Coordinates of C-alpha atoms in Angstrom, one line a residue:
Chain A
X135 CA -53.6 -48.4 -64.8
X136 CA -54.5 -48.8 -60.9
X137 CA -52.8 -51.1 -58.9
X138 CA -54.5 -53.1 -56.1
X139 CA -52.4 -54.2 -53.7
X140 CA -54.0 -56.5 -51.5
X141 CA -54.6 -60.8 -50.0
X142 CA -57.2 -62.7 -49.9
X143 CA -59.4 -62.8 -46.8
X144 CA -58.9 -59.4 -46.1
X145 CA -60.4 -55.6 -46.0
X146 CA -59.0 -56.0 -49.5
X147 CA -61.6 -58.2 -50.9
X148 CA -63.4 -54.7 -50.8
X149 CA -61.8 -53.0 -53.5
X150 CA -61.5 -56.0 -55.6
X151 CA -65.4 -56.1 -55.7
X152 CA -65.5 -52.3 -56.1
X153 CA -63.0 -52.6 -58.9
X154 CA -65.2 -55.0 -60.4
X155 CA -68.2 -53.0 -59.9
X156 CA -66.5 -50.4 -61.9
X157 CA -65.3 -52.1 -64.5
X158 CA -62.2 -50.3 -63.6
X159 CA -58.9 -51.5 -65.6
X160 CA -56.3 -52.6 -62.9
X161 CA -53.3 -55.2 -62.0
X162 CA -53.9 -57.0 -58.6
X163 CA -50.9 -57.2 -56.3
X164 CA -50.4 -59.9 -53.7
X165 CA -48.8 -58.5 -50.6
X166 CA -48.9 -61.3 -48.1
X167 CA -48.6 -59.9 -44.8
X168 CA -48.3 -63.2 -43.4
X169 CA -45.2 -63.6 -44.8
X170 CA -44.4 -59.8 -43.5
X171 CA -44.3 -58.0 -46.8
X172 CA -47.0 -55.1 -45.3
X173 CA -43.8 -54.2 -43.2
X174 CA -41.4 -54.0 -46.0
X175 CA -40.1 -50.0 -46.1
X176 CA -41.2 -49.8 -49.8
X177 CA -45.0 -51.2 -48.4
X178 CA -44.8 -48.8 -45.2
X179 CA -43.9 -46.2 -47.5
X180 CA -47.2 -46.1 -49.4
X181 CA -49.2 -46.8 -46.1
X182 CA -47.6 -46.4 -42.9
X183 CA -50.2 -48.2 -40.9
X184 CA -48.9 -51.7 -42.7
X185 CA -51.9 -52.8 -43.8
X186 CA -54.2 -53.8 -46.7
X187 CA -55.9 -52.7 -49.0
X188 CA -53.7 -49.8 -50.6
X189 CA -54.9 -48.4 -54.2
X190 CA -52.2 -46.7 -56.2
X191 CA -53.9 -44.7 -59.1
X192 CA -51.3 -42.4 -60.7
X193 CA -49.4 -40.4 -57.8
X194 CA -52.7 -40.8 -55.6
X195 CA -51.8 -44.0 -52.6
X196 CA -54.7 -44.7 -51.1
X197 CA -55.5 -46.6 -48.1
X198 CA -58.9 -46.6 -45.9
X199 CA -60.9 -49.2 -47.3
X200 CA -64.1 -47.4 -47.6
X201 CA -62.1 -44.0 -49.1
X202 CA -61.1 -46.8 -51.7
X203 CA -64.7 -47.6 -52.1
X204 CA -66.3 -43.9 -52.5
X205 CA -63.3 -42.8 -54.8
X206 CA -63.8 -45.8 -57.2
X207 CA -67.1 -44.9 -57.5
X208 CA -67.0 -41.3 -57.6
X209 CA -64.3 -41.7 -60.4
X210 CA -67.1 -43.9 -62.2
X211 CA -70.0 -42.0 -62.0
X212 CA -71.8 -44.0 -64.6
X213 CA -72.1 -46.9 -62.3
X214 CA -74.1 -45.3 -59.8
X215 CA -72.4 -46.3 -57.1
X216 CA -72.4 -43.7 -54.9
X217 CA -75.6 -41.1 -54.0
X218 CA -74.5 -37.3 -55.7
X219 CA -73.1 -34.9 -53.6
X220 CA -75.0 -32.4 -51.5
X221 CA -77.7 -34.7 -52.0
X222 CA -79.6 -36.2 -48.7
X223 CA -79.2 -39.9 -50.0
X224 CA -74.6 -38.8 -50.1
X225 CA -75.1 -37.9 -46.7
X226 CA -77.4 -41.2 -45.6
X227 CA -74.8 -42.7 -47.6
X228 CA -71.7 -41.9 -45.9
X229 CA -74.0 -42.1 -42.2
X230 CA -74.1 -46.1 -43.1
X231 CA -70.4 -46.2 -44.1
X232 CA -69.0 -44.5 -41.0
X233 CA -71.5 -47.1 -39.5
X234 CA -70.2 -49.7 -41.5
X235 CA -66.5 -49.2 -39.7
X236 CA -67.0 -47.6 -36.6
X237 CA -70.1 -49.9 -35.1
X238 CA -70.5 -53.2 -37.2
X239 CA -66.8 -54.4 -38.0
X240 CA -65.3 -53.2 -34.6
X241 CA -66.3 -55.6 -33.0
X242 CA -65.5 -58.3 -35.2
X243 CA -62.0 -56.6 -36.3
X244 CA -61.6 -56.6 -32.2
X245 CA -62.0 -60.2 -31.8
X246 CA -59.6 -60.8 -34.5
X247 CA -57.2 -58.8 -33.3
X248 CA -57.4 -60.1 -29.7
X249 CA -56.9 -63.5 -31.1
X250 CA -54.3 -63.3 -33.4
X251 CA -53.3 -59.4 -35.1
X252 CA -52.1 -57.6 -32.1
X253 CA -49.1 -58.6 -30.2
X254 CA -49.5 -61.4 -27.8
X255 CA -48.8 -59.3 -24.8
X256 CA -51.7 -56.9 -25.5
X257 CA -54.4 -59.5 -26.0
X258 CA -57.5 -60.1 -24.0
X259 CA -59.5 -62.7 -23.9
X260 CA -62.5 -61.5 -21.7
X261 CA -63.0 -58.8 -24.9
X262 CA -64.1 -61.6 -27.0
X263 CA -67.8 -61.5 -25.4
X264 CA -68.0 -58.3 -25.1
X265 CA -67.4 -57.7 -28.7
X266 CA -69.9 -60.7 -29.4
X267 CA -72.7 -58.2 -27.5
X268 CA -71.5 -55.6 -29.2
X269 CA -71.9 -57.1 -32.8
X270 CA -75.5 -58.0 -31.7
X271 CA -76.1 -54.2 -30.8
X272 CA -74.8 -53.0 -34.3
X273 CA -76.8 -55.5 -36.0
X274 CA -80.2 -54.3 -34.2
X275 CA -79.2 -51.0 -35.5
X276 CA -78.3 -51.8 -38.8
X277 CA -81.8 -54.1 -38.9
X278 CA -83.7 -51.2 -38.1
X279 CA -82.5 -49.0 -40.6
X280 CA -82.5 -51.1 -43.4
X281 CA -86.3 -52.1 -42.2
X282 CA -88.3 -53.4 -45.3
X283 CA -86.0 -51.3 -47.9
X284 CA -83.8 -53.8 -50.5
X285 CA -80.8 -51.1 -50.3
X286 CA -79.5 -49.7 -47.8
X287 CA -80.1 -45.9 -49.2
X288 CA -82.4 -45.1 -52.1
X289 CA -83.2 -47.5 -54.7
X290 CA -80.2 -49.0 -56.0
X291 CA -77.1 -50.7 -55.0
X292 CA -74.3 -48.5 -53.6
X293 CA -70.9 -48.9 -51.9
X294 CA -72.3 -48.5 -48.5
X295 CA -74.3 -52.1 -49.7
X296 CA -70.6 -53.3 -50.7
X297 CA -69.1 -52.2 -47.0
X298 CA -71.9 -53.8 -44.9
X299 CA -72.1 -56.5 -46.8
X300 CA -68.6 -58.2 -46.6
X301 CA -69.0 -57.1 -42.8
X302 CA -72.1 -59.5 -42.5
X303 CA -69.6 -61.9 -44.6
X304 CA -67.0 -61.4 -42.4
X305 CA -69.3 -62.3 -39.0
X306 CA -70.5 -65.5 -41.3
X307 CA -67.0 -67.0 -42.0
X308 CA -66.3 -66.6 -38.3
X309 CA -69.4 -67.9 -37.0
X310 CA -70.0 -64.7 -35.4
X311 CA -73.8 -64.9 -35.0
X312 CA -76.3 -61.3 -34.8
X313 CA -79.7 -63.2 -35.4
X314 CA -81.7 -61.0 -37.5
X315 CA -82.6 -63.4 -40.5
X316 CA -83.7 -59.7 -42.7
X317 CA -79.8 -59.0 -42.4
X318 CA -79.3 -62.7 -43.7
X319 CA -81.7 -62.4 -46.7
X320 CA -80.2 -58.7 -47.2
X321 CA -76.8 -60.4 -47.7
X322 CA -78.2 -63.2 -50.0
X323 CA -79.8 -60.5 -52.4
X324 CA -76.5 -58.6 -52.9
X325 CA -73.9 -61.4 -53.6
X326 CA -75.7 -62.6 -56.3
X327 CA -74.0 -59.5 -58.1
X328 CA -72.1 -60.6 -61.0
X329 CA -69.0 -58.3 -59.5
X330 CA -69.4 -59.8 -56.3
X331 CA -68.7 -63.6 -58.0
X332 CA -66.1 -62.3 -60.4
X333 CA -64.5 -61.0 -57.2
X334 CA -64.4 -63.8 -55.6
X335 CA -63.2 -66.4 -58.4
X336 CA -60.1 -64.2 -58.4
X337 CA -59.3 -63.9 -54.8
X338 CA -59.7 -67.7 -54.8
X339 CA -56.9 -67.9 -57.9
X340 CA -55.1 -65.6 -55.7
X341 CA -55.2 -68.0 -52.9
X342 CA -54.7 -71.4 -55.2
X343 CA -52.0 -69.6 -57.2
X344 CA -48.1 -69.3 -56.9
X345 CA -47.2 -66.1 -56.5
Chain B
X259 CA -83.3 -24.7 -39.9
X260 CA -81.2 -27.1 -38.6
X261 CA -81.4 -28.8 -35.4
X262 CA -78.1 -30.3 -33.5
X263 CA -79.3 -32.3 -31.1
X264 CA -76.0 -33.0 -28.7
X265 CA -74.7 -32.8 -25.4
X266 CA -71.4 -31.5 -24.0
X267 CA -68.1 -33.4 -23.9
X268 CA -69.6 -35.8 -26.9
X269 CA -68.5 -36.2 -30.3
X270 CA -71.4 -33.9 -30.6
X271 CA -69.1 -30.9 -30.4
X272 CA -67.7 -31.6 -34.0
X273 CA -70.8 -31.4 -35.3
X274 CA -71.6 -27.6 -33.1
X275 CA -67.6 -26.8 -34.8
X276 CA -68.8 -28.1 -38.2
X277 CA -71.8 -26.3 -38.1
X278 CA -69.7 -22.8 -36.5
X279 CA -67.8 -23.1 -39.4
X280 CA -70.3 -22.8 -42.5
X281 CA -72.2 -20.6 -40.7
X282 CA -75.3 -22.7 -40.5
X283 CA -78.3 -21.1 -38.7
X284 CA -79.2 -23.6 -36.5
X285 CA -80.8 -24.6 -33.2
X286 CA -78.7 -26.4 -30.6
X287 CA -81.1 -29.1 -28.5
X288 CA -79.4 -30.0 -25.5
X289 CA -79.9 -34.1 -25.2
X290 CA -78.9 -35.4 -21.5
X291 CA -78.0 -38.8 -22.3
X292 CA -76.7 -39.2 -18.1
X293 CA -80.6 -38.5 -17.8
X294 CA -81.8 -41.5 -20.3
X295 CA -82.8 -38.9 -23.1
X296 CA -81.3 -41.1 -26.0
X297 CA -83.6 -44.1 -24.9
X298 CA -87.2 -42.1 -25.8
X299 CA -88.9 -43.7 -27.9
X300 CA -88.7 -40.2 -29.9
X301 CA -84.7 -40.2 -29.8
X302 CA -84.7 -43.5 -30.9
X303 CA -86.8 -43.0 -34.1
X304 CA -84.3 -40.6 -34.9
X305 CA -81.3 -42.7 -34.2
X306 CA -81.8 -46.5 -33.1
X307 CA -78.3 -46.5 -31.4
X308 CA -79.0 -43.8 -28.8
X309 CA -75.9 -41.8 -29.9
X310 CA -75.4 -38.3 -30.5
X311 CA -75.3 -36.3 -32.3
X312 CA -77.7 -36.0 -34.4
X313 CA -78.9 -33.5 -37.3
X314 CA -82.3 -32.6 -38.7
X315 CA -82.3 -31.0 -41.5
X316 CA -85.8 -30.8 -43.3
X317 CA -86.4 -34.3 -43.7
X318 CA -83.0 -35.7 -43.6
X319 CA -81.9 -37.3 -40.2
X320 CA -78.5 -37.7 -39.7
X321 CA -76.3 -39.5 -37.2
X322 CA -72.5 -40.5 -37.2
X323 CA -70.4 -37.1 -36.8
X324 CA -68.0 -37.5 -39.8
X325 CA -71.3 -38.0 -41.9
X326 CA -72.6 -35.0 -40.5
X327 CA -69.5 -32.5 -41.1
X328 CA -69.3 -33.7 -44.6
X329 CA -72.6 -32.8 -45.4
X330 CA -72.4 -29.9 -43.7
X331 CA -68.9 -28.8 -45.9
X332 CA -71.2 -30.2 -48.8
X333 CA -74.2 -28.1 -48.3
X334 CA -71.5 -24.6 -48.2
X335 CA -69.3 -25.7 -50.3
X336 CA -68.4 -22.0 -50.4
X337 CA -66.3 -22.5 -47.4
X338 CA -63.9 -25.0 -49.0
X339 CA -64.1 -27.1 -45.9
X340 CA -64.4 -30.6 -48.2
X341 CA -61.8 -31.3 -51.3
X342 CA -64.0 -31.4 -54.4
X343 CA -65.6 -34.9 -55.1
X344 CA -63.7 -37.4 -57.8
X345 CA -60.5 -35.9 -57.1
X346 CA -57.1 -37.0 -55.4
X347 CA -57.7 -34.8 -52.4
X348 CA -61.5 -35.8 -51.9
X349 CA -60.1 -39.5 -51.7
X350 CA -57.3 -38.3 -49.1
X351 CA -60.3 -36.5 -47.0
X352 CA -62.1 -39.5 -47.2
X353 CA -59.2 -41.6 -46.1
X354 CA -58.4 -39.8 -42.9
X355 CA -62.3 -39.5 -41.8
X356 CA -62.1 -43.1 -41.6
X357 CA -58.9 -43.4 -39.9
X358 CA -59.5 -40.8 -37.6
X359 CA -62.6 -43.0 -36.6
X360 CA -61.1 -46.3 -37.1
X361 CA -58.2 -46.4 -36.0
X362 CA -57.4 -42.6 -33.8
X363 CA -60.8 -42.5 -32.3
X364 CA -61.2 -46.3 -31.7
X365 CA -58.8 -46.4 -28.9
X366 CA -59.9 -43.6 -26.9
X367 CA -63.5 -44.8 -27.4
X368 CA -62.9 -48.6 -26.1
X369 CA -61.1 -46.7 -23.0
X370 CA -64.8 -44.5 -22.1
X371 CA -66.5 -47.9 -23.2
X372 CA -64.9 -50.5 -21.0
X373 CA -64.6 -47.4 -17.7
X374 CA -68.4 -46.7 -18.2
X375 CA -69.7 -46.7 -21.2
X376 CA -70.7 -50.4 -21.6
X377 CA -73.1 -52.4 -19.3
X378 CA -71.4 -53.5 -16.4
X379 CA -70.7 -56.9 -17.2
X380 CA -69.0 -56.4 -20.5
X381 CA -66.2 -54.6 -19.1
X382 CA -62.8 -55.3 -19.1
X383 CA -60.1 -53.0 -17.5
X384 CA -57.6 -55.4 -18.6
X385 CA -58.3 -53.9 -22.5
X386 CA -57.1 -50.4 -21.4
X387 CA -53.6 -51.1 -22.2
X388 CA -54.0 -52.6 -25.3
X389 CA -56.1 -49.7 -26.2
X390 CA -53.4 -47.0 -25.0
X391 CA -50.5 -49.1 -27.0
X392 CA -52.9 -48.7 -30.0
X393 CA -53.3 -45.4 -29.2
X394 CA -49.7 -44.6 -29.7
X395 CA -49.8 -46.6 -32.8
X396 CA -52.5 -44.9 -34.7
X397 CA -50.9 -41.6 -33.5
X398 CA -47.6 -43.1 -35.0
X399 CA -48.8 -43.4 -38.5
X400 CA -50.7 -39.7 -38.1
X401 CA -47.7 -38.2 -37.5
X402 CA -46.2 -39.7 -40.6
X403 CA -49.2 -38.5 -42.7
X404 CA -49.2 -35.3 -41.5
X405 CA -45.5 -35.0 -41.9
X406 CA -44.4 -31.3 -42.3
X407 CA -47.7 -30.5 -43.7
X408 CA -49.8 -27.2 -42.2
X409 CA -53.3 -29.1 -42.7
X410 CA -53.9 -32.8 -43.5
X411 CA -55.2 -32.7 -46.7
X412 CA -54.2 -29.6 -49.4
X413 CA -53.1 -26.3 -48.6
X414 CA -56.5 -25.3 -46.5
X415 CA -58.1 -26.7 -43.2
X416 CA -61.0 -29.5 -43.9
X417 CA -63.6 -31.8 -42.2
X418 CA -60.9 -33.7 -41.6
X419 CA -59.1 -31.5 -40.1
X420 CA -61.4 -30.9 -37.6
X421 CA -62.4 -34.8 -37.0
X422 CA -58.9 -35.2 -36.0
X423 CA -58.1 -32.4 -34.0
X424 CA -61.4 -32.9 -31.9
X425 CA -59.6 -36.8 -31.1
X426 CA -56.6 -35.5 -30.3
X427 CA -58.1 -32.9 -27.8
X428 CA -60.3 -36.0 -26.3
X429 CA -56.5 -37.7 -26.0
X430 CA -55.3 -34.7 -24.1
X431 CA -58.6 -34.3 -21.9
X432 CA -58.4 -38.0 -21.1
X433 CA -55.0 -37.6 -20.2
X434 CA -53.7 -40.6 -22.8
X435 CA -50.4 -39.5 -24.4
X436 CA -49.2 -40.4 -27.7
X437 CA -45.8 -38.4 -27.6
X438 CA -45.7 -36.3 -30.6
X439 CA -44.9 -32.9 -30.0
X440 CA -45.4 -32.4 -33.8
X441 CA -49.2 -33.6 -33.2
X442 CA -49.6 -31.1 -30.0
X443 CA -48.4 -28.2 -32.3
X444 CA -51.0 -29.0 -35.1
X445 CA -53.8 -28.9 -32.7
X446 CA -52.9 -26.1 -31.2
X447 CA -52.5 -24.4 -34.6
X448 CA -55.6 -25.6 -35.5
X449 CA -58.0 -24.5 -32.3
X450 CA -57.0 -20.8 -33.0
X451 CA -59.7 -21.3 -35.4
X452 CA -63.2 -18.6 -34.3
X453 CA -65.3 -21.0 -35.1
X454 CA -63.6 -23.3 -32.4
X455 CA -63.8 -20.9 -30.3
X456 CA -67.0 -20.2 -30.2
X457 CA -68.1 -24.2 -30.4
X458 CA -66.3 -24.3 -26.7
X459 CA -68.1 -20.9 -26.0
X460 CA -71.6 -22.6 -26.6
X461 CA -70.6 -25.9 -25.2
X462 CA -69.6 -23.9 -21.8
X463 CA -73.2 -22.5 -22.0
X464 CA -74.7 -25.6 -21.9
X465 CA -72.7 -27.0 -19.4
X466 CA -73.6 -23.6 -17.0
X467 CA -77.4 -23.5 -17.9
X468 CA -80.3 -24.8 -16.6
X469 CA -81.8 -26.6 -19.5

């Protein structure tokens, strides 16, 4: 059985919709770094880095939230989730998750650190408008690509979809606007998966529960 | 054929490695983005960030270089260069691509960005030590990963491999430290490569000639 260790309001919601996507069997641990349990040496054992979300799946650890992503789907290849390999949609594919990271959650991940993940000696204010351009700039790019299709790449949902869309989640929840309503209505489309709301019902029992 | 459109001293060079070792026959288009060459309107159909490199391939336009060298280890898969898809290695592969981008890359990156990279306005040189501490950190956790391993992933070099080794040689160029001797001992192991050689061969070329 696969383990998900992960907390709400994280990269982790990621692999909890992938999961669901799936229809993979797996238990869902809490790890609330809040309460410093990513820097526990039994946590920092299975990801050095300290953070969220880690997959455990046999003797493979996995961490990389988007290598979480493409291995669920690649171990499901049913679901369609990801394009096939070799293929010109895999390689479009992987472009728009590397995107995904690199260009449209920087900047968001940077204000978030420079308010509250790094150490307070290392954070900078000024960044946070810079990153606010930036996330703007992405967006335009991300708008143009996606143009007039309802996927990102071919004709049906994939994890690249999953990625960018709890990125344009992310920017929502923290008010973090990029003003292309296409991205907006892109959004609305794909969280109407059932996945997507069986996802979230159980980070929300995560965050009502008691563990 | 293919067609690498790049530039010198970009992350353009993994692609020109990448392509050096499959053995590609390909045609390297020299881009001069100090000249305003990514801004054409003919540059940007091909990629509406302005960023190199790029690859055309037939019909398939690529951008992001991590996308670009998996495809390319995809396309001659001959060469072993990408773990085979739906197992433990391909998800370890995967995992490194993105945290050589996120998280290794990302720091060296927001250095070029906020020195000259970004508009004028939107800099900040008091972001360049929080970048080199994070630096140090990502380096921190690569060192871990790699532990006493020859290659990062399996018993043979990969994509991700070279993804990595290309960052830590844009550390060293850039002159920002990260004080593992066991990383400076990989990547020198792993330029002795030919078809590193050679990339730096062409590269020089470029640089020298009169295109």
């Amino acid at each position: 059985m696969k383990i998900l260790y992960g907390m709400p309001n994280t990269r982790s919601f990621r692999a909890l919709w992938a999961l669901e996507e799936v229809g993979a069997e797996y238990r869902y641990q809490l790890v609330d770094l809040g309460k410093g349990a990513g820097q526990t040496p039994e946590f920092r054992a299975m990801n050095p880095a300290g953070k969220l979300p880690v997959l455990v799946d046999g003797k493979l650890v996995l961490s990389e939230s988007a290598a979480i992503c493409s291995y669920l789907a690649e171990c499901y290849p049913h679901t369609g989730l990801i394009p096939e390999p070799g293929t010109a949609d895999r390689a479009r594919y992987n472009q728009w998750c590397f995107f995904a990271l690199t260009e449209l959650e920087q900047p968001l991940w940077t204000m978030a650190k420079h308010k509250f993940a790094l150490p307070k000696e290392y954070r900078v204010r000024d960044v946070l408008e810079t990153a606010a351009f930036e996330f703007k700039r992405a967006a335009q790019v991300l708008d143009a690509g996606l143009a007039d299709r309802y996927f990102l790449v071919g004709d049906r949902f994939s994890m690249a979809d999953l990625l960018v869309v709890h990125i344009l989640s992310w920017a929502r929840v923290s008010r973090v606007k990029h003003g292309f309503s296409r991205l907006d209505d892109y959004r609305e489309r794909m969280i109407q998966r059932q996945a997507w709301q069986r996802a979230v019902a159980i980070e929300s029992e995560k965050t009502g529960g008691t563990e």
